[in-house]
Amino acid sequence: APPLTKGGAADLPPMVADAYLLFQDLIQLVNADQPLWLQGIVEMTRTFGLELSESLLNNYSHVFYKYQPFRLLLKEKVCSLVIKLFSPNIKYRGGTGGPSGQQAAAFDKPYYHISLRLLRVVSVLVEKYYRLLVTECEIFLSLIVKFLDPDKPGWQRSLALELIHRMVVQPRLLTEFCRWYDCRTHATNIFQDMVNSLGAYVQNVFVTSQPAEPQPQHTASAGTPSLIAGLPVGPGISVQPGFYYRGVYKPLLVSWIGGTAKCTYLDMTDRQEPPPLQDGYGVSLAFSCLLDVIRSVSLIIDHNVPNNDRFPPVPETSEDDEVKIEAVRVQLLESSWCGLLSALALLLDASTEDSTAENILKSMQLFSSLAARLGLCKQRDSFITAVCKASLPPHYTLSVLKATPSTQLVSGASSQGANDSEGGTSWDGDYRHQVVAVGTPLPTASLPPSAQQGPVMLTAKNLQCMRAILSIAHCHGDLLGPAWHIVLTTLQHLVWILGLKPTAGQGGHLKVAKSSSETNAVITTAVMADLPVLATMLSNLFESSSNLSEDSLHHLVDALIVISGESLQLAYNNREPSLFAVAKLLETGDVNMGRIETVWVKITCHLLEACSHPHAKMREWGGEALCNLIQAALKYHHQPPLNTNPKMQTLLLGPLVELSAIPHPDVRGRQLECVMHILHSSAEVLTQGWPLVITVIGALRPQHSEALVRTAFQALQLVLTDFLPLTPHHSLPLAVDTAAKFGSQTQDLNISLTAVGLLWNLSDYFYQHQDQLKNAIIAEPKILPDLPGYKEMCVFDKLWMCLFSRLGDLCLDSRPATRKSAGQTLFSTIAAHGSLLQTQTWQAVLWQVLFPLLDKVSIESGLASTEKAGDNLLIHHSRNTEQKQWSETQVLTISGVARVFVTKRILLTALGDFHKAWRLLLEHIEKLSLSTTQEVSLAALRSFHEMVVSGEETGEADSSRWATAWKSWLSIGKRSTVLDIKLLQSSPAPAVPSQAFLTSLAHIFPLLFPHIKASFTNEDLDNLSTVVYALVNIPVLTDAELGYILSGQDDSLLPLHISCYKCINVLESHALSNNQHLLPGIFRLYERLSQFVHTWPEGANLCQVKGLYPAKFVLFGEKMLLSLGRLYEKTHNLEIVSKSSVLLDIVNTVRVPLKNKYSCAKQSSWRIAKEVLVSVIATSLGDCKPSDKACKTKEAGKLEDTEVWTVVSETLDSFLFSDSKPPQDRTAEQLCEDELIDCDIIEFLKDKVLSQPSLFPHEFLLSIMVILNKGSIHSASQSSFNSDLNQNLDLYMTIREDFARICFETLLQFSLLDDSEQVNGNLEYNGILRKDDFGKMILKGEDEKITNKLAVTSLLYRFKEVLKKYVEDEALHAPVPLPVHRVSEMSFVLKAIATLISSLKKSAGEVDRRTWVQLIDLYPDLVSATASTAPSVASSLKQALLQYGDLLQPPK
């Protein structure tokens, strides 16, 4: 259609029109049509025509862009021609073979030389005219992609690969493809197809066999074994680059240089037939294409590619159609990632040489970073996962790497190959896989423990991939986000297989394990040098985390925590855990100190979890990491500085405190190391952190070992001795509390004791800093314990209360040493610093500390065991049971509390409830006094004593408190002295109060009495008497008291008796001066105690100490007797005494010892009794003078007197004629002395009684006569003769002669009426009866009659008795003479008769008839006595008979 064509060029300038026509004809000729403008040319070789077309299109593109007809020609003619010529290439199936292939028409078969030139034309069209031919290019590109199908001939595929390579090295082309196709919804995704076909091509090369090309395949397969056999494997040998996979080996023939496309086959225009293909050329080309796609994509993303340098603007296209470059960039990655990944992963696996692998890895790394930058997580993760997989051994089970769905594509081919029995796995000699390390796989949670894998091998390539991973993480850390998890998991597994372990003190760096025991990994020397480098790269990776954004840092930390969490889970099954994550958390924390607060909570929470893990290694590292972080954080120079930022201190120290909740001792050990480290290095930056540090130190547990407690205590000592001034004031109560905790721990006693010492130091600190504390603490009142009922207490006092309460608690510790130490410290502190407290605080001290302490100690003592301690230690017997040890505590507490009352009494009396407290304390003392433990009871009394002594200042206000004290004293006295005699006799070791106790109790009364004397009543006196008597009644049962008792000489009183005497003495003094009503009671008490002379308490005979019973009791009784006599002497003239029966009681009291006489326990007793009796009678007689007629007139007095005198006469009778015989050991001198005493009494009667008989009752006088009568002639009893005639009887009777003589003389004296002459001068009485003596004693009037009558009657009766007895005895004894004393007695009686008759005769008128009858009645006896043979009797008888001469005649 020439006109048409002409018309197309009609508007063009002439030259341009010619060009147009020429080009039009050229296309016609190539198309095998006739030219329209060129006349004469009928045909042209198609190859030549295509070459010409290519040349024109290539060199004159501006013409086409400039003129519309050209563009139309291009679109309508050229493109259709190209598409037509393409069809044989597309339809032909090179791979089918068989007869159909040979019978195909000649035209249908693709010709190499045509295909080659056709592709070159397409290349120019796409590169130069893309904007004009967008749709057409879509077709061209689709066709080229089809060229890569596996069923096409090899040369065709190679050409297509070269063409594709030429296009992909041009970033702008790729941008255009993507913009116009992939980004449009209805277009074919050309770029995606292109990349996918490359991927498919690569997979096909290795996965399927190619029978269509037998020759090259044959050479390759023939060459592979020889290569393998011939290639030595090892360091220093360079391996030929290539790919080996599942038995297929392809050498790498093209060395890749990014951005350059060398076209070998596209440029071979001189060949008609395809040249032979080199084995591996296609794969090499595809490899380069893939790498260049990534390179170009990265250029597009990094640099905005200008549109207009290659393609001039096209008038028809509007800017609105343009897709934004951002969308294009994203689409580029979206379209290409899948194909790229599948191919590169396979090539990476198959590559046999480092540089090839390195290129692949770099490209994958680059692609993942691009995807990350554009926010395409799936793509990023897939590529990272592929690299991670490549770094691990084949079949390595790692669930993380299967987690991303996209990776299924990657592993599809490789896993298929890996599992193929003909693949590389079956043949370990695979030269690609140079094994450099063998190790154990790290167990994972996805595998059950039973499915434990065998050893795994790492190759050099695995390590190369590992470096790539490190590089990705290092360079693109900010882009990884959640992919950190994949990266770190892989690194953890690799590190584990290689046996890199963290070592303590290295801040989390990993080191090669030194010994085989530490690791199972077998490392070849080839890689040994690389390991430190890898470890350093790892560390650098984490060090570079300081450059990460905050968000990325969180991702990194989260990933580490997740990985570590998995390790923790595994460690529960007791498999050895991987410490990689924990070590790296430490490293990450260390390098990010400047912004540590952002991740602090996350990291530390996880490390705390690790610390509480049952696996020791895990705990060790958790603790190591956590403590190192805390130490580093405190040392770091934060902004603002740490010491001005209390919130930050709390944040940093929080985890250290949390560690205390973990019971494992190893964690506690690490925690304490950390505390010590902090104290030594960071103490000055802590302000509000101190309470936390003290809390940590005080977190004790019973299961902690002694060493742990000791370390903790050292830390506490450091704080309380060196750093206390640095600590804020509100940490002081905490310090007190913590020191107390150490006091109560039971692992180490010495620490407990030292801790109590620390509390003492704290009290000193409070004292020294009282001014600061009083002011400073007030701002924060909530830090101290709340004391109920003491809301108003000032804070400084609360601090003291805190200290006192803690010490009080320690006083109840289970160990006696701690209790003792705490008790002493408590009371010393109160004594030393109590004055600092406000008065009302003392109430709290009493009611919150001291009294509860007494109560609790009392309860504990009650519960304490009385079993002997089973320790091997030798313990003194006074402390060998728990109860005895508690006794010591009771002593300490009661003494301490009492001392507080004594020393602070002025303070305490100001309190409203002082009396209540006083009463309560006395109750405690009372209770403790009754303790069976002597030590406790004595201490209670000592305290009582102290309280009484201290109360010197007496006042009316205090009377009630002393009344309470008196009640307590009585109560103690009564309750402590209750005795069960039967029990005492039956029990082997009876418990009775000790002498020391009783003495102390008695000792208190004289001191207490001044306070209560004003109100002391008779009832009180009765009570006192009861107690005193009871005290003295208690027997001494043990030798243990000897030292106490036998301090004096033998004749000294017992201390108890002295004290009792003092009690009565004090009372007596008061009664004499102020209160006479008490006197009768005092007399009664003395009388009762005087009975100890002869009667002893029931239990006293149980006394086991020699010399005490009854001697000391008798001694005491004698003392009481004397006191009784003295008191009577002082008080006999008082009305109250004379009205009461005191005299009678006294006589009754002395009567018993006098009656017992020689049978008294002590010979001095009856002497004293005689003295008292004589003294009392003399005193009472002194009241009644003869002139005092009142004595007679008072009937009551007379009556009472009668009773008294009856008792007196009985007493004298029983004493003078005692039934008891003198002891064998009394000497003659002593017996003489005894007789003198008897004579004394007769003298006394003569002087005081017989001289004034009118004062006395008649019966009394009679009884005295009977006594004199008895005594005047003392016949020895018959029995004594019969028993022993010669033993001492002479002596005894001769000694009693004096007594008989004085009795007789007295009788005579009162029987003679007036002056009389002696009967004869030679009486043997030494002139006792001299006239003048008698003259003095003659009584007149009424008195003499009474006395004389009684005396004579008595005498005569006595004479008759003696005469008869003598005569009988002599007859009985004949011819043996009677003993001398009987003879002398008889002689004496006869002389006396003579004297009596002579005196009677003189006063015959006064003598009554009965007397004469009595006298004459004697005569027969005298006659019968004449038979006596004794000369002295005969001469006396003669005188007596001579006197009767006067009576033979009646008187005048």
CSV table of C-alpha atoms in Angstrom, one decimal, residues 58 65 121-130 137 163 166-167 170 173 310-311:
chain,number,residue,atom,x,y,z
A,58,ASN,CA,20.2,0.9,18.1
A,65,TYR,CA,11.0,9.2,19.4
A,121,VAL,CA,16.7,-6.9,18.2
A,122,VAL,CA,14.4,-7.5,21.2
A,123,SER,CA,17.2,-6.4,23.4
A,124,VAL,CA,17.4,-3.1,21.6
A,125,LEU,CA,13.7,-2.7,21.5
A,126,VAL,CA,13.4,-3.2,25.2
A,127,GLU,CA,16.3,-1.1,26.2
A,128,LYS,CA,15.7,1.8,23.8
A,129,TYR,CA,12.0,1.9,23.0
A,130,TYR,CA,10.4,0.6,26.2
A,137,CYS,CA,7.5,-5.4,25.5
A,163,LEU,CA,19.5,-11.4,27.3
A,166,ARG,CA,21.7,-7.9,30.0
A,167,MET,CA,18.4,-6.4,31.2
A,170,GLN,CA,20.0,-2.0,34.3
A,173,LEU,CA,14.7,-1.1,33.1
A,310,ARG,CA,17.4,6.8,28.3
A,311,PHE,CA,13.8,7.3,27.4
